XYZ file of C-alpha atoms in Angstrom:
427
model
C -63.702 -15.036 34.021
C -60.354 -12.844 33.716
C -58.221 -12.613 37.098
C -55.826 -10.711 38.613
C -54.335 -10.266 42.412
C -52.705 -6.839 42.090
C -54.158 -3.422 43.548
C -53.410 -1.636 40.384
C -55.336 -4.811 38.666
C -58.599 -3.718 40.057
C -61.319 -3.087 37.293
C -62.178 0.795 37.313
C -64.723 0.975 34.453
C -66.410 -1.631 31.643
C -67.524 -0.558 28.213
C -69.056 -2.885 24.767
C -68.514 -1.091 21.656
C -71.704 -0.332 19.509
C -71.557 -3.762 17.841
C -70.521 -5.768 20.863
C -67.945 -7.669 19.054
C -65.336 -5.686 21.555
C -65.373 -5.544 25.210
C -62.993 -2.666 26.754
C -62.215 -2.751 31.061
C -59.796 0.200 32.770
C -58.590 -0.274 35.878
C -56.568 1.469 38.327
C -53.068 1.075 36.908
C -54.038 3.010 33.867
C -54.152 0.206 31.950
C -56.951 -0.633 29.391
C -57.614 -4.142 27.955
C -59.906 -4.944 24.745
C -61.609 -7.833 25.090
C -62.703 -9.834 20.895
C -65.781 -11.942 20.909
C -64.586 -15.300 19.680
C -66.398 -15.993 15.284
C -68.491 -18.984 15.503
C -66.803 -22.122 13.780
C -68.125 -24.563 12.245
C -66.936 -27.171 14.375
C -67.574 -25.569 17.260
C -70.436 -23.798 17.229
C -70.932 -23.126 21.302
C -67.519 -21.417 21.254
C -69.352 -18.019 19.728
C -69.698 -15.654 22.417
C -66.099 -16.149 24.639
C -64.039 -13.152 24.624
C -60.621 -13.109 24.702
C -57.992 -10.815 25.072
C -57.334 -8.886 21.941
C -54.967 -5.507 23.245
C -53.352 -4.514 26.376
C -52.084 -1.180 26.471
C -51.261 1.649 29.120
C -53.571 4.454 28.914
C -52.160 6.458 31.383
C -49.378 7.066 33.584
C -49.419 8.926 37.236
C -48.473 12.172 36.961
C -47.367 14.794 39.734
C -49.272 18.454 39.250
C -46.589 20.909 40.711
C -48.625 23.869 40.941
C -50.510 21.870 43.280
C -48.207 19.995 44.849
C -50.932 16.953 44.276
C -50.532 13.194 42.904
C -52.686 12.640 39.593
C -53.401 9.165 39.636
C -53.336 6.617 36.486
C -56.745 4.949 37.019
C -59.069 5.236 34.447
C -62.302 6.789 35.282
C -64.418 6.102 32.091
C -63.993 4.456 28.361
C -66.154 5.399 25.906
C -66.312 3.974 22.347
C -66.535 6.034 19.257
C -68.711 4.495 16.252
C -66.989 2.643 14.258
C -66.437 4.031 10.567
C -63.512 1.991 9.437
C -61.503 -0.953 9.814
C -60.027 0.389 12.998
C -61.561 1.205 16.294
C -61.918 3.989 18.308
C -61.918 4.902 22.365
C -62.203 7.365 24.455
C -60.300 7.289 27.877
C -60.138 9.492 31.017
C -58.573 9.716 34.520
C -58.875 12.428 36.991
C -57.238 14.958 34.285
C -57.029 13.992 30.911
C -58.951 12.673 28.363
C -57.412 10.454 25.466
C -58.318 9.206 22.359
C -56.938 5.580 21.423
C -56.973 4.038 17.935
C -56.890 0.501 17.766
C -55.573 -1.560 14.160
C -54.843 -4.323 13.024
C -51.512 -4.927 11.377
C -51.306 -8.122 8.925
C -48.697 -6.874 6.121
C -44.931 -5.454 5.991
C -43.399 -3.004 3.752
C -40.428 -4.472 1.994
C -37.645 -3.984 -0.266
C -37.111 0.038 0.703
C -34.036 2.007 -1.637
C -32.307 3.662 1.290
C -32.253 1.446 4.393
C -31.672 -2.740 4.618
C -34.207 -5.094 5.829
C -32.980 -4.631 9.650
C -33.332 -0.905 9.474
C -29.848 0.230 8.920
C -29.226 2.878 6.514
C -27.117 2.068 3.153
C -24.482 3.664 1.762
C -26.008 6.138 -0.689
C -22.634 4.519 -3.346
C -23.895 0.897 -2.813
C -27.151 2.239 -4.582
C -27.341 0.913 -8.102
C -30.905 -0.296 -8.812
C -34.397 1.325 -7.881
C -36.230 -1.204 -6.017
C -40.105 -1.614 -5.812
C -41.371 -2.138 -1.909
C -43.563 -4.561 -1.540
C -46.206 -5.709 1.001
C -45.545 -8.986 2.532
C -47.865 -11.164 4.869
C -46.942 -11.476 8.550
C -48.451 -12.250 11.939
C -51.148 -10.096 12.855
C -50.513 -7.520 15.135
C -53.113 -5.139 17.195
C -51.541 -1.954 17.701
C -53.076 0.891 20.258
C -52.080 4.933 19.023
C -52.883 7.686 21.055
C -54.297 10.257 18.386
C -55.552 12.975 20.756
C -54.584 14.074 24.289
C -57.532 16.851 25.399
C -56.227 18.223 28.442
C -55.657 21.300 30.668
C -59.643 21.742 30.961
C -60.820 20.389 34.371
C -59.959 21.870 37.624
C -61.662 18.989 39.092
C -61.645 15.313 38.816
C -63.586 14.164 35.534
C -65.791 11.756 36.843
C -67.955 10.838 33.337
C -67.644 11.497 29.109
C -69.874 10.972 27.150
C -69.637 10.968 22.757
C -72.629 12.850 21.436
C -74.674 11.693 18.856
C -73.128 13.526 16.218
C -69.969 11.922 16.239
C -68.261 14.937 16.092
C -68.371 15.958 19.854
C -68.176 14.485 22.980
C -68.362 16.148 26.610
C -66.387 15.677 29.751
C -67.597 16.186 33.354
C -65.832 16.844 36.824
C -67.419 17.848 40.110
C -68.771 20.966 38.991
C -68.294 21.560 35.173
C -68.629 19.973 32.213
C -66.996 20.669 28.824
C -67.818 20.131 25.498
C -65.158 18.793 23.072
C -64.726 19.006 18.820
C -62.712 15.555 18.598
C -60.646 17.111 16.336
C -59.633 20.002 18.441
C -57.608 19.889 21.191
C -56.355 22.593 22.574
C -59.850 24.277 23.181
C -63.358 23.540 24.495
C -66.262 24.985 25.711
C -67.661 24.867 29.406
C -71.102 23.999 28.832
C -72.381 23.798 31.971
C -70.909 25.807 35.406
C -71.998 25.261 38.855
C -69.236 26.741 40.653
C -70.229 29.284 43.389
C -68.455 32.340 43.640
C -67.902 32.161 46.817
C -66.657 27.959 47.627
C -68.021 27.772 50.817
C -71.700 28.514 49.886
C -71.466 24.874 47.694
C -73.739 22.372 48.260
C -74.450 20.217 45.251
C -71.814 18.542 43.151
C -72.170 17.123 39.352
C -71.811 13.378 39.890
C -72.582 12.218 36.208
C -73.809 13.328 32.789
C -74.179 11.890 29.443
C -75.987 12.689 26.585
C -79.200 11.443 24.911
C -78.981 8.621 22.144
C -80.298 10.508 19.248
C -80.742 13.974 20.100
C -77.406 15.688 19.949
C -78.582 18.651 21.431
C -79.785 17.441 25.022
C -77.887 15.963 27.780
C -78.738 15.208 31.509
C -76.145 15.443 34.574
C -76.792 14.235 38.063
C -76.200 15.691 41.527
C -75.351 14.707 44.715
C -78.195 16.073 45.936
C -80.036 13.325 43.971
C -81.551 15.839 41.355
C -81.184 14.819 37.553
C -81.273 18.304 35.223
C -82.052 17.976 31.846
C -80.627 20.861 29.531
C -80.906 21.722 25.843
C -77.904 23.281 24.416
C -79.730 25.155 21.933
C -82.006 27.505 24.692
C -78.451 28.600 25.385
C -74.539 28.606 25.334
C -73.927 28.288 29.011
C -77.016 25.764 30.050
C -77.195 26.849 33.621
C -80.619 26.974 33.531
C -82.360 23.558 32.596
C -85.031 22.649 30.570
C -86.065 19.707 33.057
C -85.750 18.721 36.614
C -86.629 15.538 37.561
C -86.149 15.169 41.897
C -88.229 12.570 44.506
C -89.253 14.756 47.345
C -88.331 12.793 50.304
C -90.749 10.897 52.572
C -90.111 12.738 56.066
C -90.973 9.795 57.745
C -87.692 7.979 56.483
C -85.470 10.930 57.315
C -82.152 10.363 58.831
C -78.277 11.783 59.230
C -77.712 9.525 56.147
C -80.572 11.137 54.049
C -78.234 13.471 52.074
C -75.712 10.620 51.635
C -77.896 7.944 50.551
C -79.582 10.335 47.659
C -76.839 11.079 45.672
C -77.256 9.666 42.545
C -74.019 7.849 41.054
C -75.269 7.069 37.864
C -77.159 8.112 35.043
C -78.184 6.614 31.779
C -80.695 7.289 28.411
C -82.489 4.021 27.758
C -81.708 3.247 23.739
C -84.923 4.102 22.875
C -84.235 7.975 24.259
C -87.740 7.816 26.501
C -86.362 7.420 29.633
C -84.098 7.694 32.204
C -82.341 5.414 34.850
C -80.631 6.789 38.035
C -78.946 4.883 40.651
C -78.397 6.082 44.337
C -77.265 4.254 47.051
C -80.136 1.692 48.126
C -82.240 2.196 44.901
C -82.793 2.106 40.958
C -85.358 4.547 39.506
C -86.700 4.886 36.132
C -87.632 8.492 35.203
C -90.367 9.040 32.401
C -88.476 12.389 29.957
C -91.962 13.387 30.240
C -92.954 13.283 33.703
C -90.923 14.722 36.045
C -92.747 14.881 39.512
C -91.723 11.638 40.301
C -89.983 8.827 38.803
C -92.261 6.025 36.913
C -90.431 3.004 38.713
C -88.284 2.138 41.429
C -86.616 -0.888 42.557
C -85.193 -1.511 45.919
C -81.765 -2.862 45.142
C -80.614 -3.665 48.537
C -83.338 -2.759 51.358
C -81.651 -4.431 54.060
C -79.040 -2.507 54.174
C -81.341 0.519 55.457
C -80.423 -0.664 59.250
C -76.600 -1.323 58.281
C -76.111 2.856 57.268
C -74.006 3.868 60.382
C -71.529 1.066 59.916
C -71.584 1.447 56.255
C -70.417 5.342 57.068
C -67.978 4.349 59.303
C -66.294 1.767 56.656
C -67.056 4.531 53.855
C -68.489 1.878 52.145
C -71.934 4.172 51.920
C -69.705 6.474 49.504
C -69.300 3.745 46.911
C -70.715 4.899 43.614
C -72.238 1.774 41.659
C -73.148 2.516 38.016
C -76.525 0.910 36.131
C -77.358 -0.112 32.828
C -79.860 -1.251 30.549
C -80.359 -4.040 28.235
C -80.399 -3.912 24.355
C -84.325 -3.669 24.497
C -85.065 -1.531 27.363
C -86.823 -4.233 29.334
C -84.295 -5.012 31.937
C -82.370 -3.438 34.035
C -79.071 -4.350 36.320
C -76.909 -2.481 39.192
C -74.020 -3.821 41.303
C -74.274 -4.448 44.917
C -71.881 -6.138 47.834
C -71.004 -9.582 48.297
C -70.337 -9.706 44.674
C -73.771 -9.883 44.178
C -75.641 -8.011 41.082
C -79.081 -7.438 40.494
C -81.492 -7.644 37.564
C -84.937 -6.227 37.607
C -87.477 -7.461 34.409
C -89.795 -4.163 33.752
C -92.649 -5.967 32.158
C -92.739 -8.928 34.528
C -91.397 -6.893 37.730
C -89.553 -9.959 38.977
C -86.225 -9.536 39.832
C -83.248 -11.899 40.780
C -80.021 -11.774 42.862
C -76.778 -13.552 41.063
C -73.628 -13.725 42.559
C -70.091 -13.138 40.414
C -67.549 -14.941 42.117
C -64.704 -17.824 41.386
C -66.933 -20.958 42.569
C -69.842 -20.190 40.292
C -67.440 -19.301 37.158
C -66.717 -22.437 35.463
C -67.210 -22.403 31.853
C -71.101 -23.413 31.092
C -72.257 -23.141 34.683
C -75.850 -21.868 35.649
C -75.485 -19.308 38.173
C -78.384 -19.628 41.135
C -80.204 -16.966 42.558
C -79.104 -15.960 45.580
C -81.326 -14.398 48.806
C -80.836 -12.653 51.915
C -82.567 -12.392 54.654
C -83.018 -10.228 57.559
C -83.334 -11.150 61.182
C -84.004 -14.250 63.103
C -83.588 -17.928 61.147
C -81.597 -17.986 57.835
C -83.206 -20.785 55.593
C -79.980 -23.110 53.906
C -79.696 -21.449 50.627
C -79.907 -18.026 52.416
C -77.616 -15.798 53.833
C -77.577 -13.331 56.360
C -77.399 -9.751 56.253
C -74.412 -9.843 58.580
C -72.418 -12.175 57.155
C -72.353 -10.364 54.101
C -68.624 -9.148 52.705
C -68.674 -5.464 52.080
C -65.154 -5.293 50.300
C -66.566 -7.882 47.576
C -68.679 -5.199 45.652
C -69.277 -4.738 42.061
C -69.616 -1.478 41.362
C -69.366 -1.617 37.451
C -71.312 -3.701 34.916
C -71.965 -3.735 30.987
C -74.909 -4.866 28.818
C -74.078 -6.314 25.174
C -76.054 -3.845 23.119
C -78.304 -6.705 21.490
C -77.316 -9.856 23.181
C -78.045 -11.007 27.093
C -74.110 -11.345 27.552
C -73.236 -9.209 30.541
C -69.826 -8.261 31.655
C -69.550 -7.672 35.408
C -66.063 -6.807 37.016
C -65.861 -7.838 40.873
C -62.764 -5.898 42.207
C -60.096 -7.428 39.742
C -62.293 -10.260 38.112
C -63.942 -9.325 35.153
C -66.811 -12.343 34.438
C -69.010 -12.719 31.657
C -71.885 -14.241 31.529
C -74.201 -15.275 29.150
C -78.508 -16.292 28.417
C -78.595 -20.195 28.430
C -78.131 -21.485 24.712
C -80.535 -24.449 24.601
């Protein structure tokens, strides 16, 4: 586990690359870390899988928008890794404004022996010049240096709350409340607004874009969520501006369980293509569903991911705690499935097997090698031992973001401004 008291320290987003070997967190001083999975040795072959820091860099800075008169803060929303192609690496990076695009290097050799300056830097006298030297590359320590190539900006009015990098390489899309934009990654200083739910007049809104991304293989589809817990599916080919999907996939709502906190509750914070492309996972406040691209009546699964909580709503409201937006992701094969929830607690549900399990992230269960126990809560009367109670749970300890190693069952889950990583049992 990686640790860290301050407010700015607190972990805002967690992303593998496609290979795994690199783990990237943001948090909400703008900073971004890259995380290197430790080679196996041969002398000590358990050490495979650690990850340890590799860069630290700052991402972005807070800026002040005049024409506003507002504060744009530094935390980064979302990181999202490019392919890689070459020996360097490539990530996206967003806050509220402003998307940026971060190459990562490693730096192993020196240039020496140049004609016009010494070895410190200092230019020599042009007179002093009597031989043509050859520069040569000399060893030195490695160094891991972060560039910002690109800085898309100037195209959200809103706050960008998700990007996603197409399948194409060549594009990637950014969303805010109600627009998203579709970037070349070569071009800068234009892009084109894909999608537009902006009334004309602001006070007849009542849906907001919450999330989008777009599907694994098929560079021409996306999906974007709403807070009014609808998931649209559009197909940029039908159309330049997709304002009218090709899919809508919405629960209608039992009337039996409605309440003030309906509306709330059904937003969905997350959204996310399985690998395979077939399906789709959403995550609203009490729940996990699984949507079939196929069927979209209603969705082919869903898991309760913290039931109890059902009776806790109006105090949850009053402590805002029922606006927290916890994201959901898959594992390398499709088969499981894990969210966040409060307490530190996560959850894992196994499709095949439907059994699911409660872990908890926090300090006492994170020494190196230990095997974390599920955990269970109950509701009501007599707690058993190992249980505890629905009331005694700590709603400040949540863990809103997690990551899945695209092959391997090493998860990364970041518990306010812990980031632990856990791994399958090596026998």
């Amino acid at each position: 586990s990686y640790t860290s008291k301050k407010k700015s320290d607190i972990i805002s987003t967690v992303e593998f690359n496609s290979t795994g070997e690199l783990l990237a967190t943001g948090d909400k001083g703008g900073r971004v870390v890259v995380f290197q999975r430790e080679q196996e040795s041969k002398n000590q072959p358990h050490r495979r899988g650690e990850y340890n820091v590799y860069s630290t860099f700052q991402s972005h800075e807070p800026e002040f928008d005049y024409l506003k008169s507002l504060e744009i803060e530094e935390k980064i929303n979302k990181i999202r890794w490019l392919p890689q192609q070459n020996a360097a690496y490539f990530l996206l990076s967003t806050n509220d404004k402003t998307v940026k695009l971060w190459k990562i290097s490693e730096r192993d050799k020196r240039p020496e022996g140049y004609n016009l300056k010494d070895e410190d830097g200092r230019i020599r006298d042009p007179t002093t010049i009597t031989a043509l030297r050859v520069p040569v590359l000399r060893p030195m320590d490695l160094m891991v240096e972060a560039t910002p190539r690109r800085v898309f900006s100037n195209a959200h009015t809103y706050h960008i709350n998700s990007i996603s990098v197409n399948s194409d390489y060549e594009t990637f899309m950014s969303t805010d409340d109600l627009r998203i934009n579709l970037w070349n990654l070569e071009i800068t200083n234009r892009s084109f607004n894909i999608v537009d739910i902006k009334p004309v007049n602001m006070e007849e809104l009542t849906e907001v874009i919450t999330a989008a991304e777009f599907h694994p293989h098929q560079c021409n589809t996306f999906v974007y969520s709403s807070s009014k817990g609808s998931i649209r599916l559009c197909d940029m080919r039908a159309s330049a501006l997709c304002d009218n999907h090709s899919k809508f996939f919405e629960e209608p709502e039992d009337p039996s369980n409605r309440s003030f906190f309906s509306e709330i509750i059904s937003s969905i914070s997350d959204v996310k293509f399985s690998h395979s492309g077939r399906y789709l996972m959403t995550r609203d406040y009490l729940t996990v569903k699984v949507w079939d691209l196929n069927m979209e009546s209603k969705p082919l699964e869903t898991y309760q991911v913290h039931d109890y909580l059902r009776s806790k709503l109006c105090s949850l409201y009053e402590n805002d705690c029922i606006f927290d937006k916890f994201e959901c992701v898959w594992n390398g094969s499709d088969s499981v499935i894990m969210t966040g929830s409060y307490n530190n607690f996560f959850r894992m549900f196994d499709r095949n097997t439907k059994r699911d399990v409660t872990l908890e992230a926090s300090r006492e269960n994170s020494k190196p090698r230990a095997i974390l126990k599920p955990r269970k809560v109950c509701v009501g009367g007599k707690c058993r031992k190992d249980e505890i109670s629905v009331d005694s749970l700590d709603f400040s300890k949540k863990i809103l973001h997690t990551a899945w190693h695209p092959y391997e069952n090493i998860i990364a889950v970041a518990a306010t401004n812990n980031l632990y990583i856990f791994q399958d049992k090596v026998n």
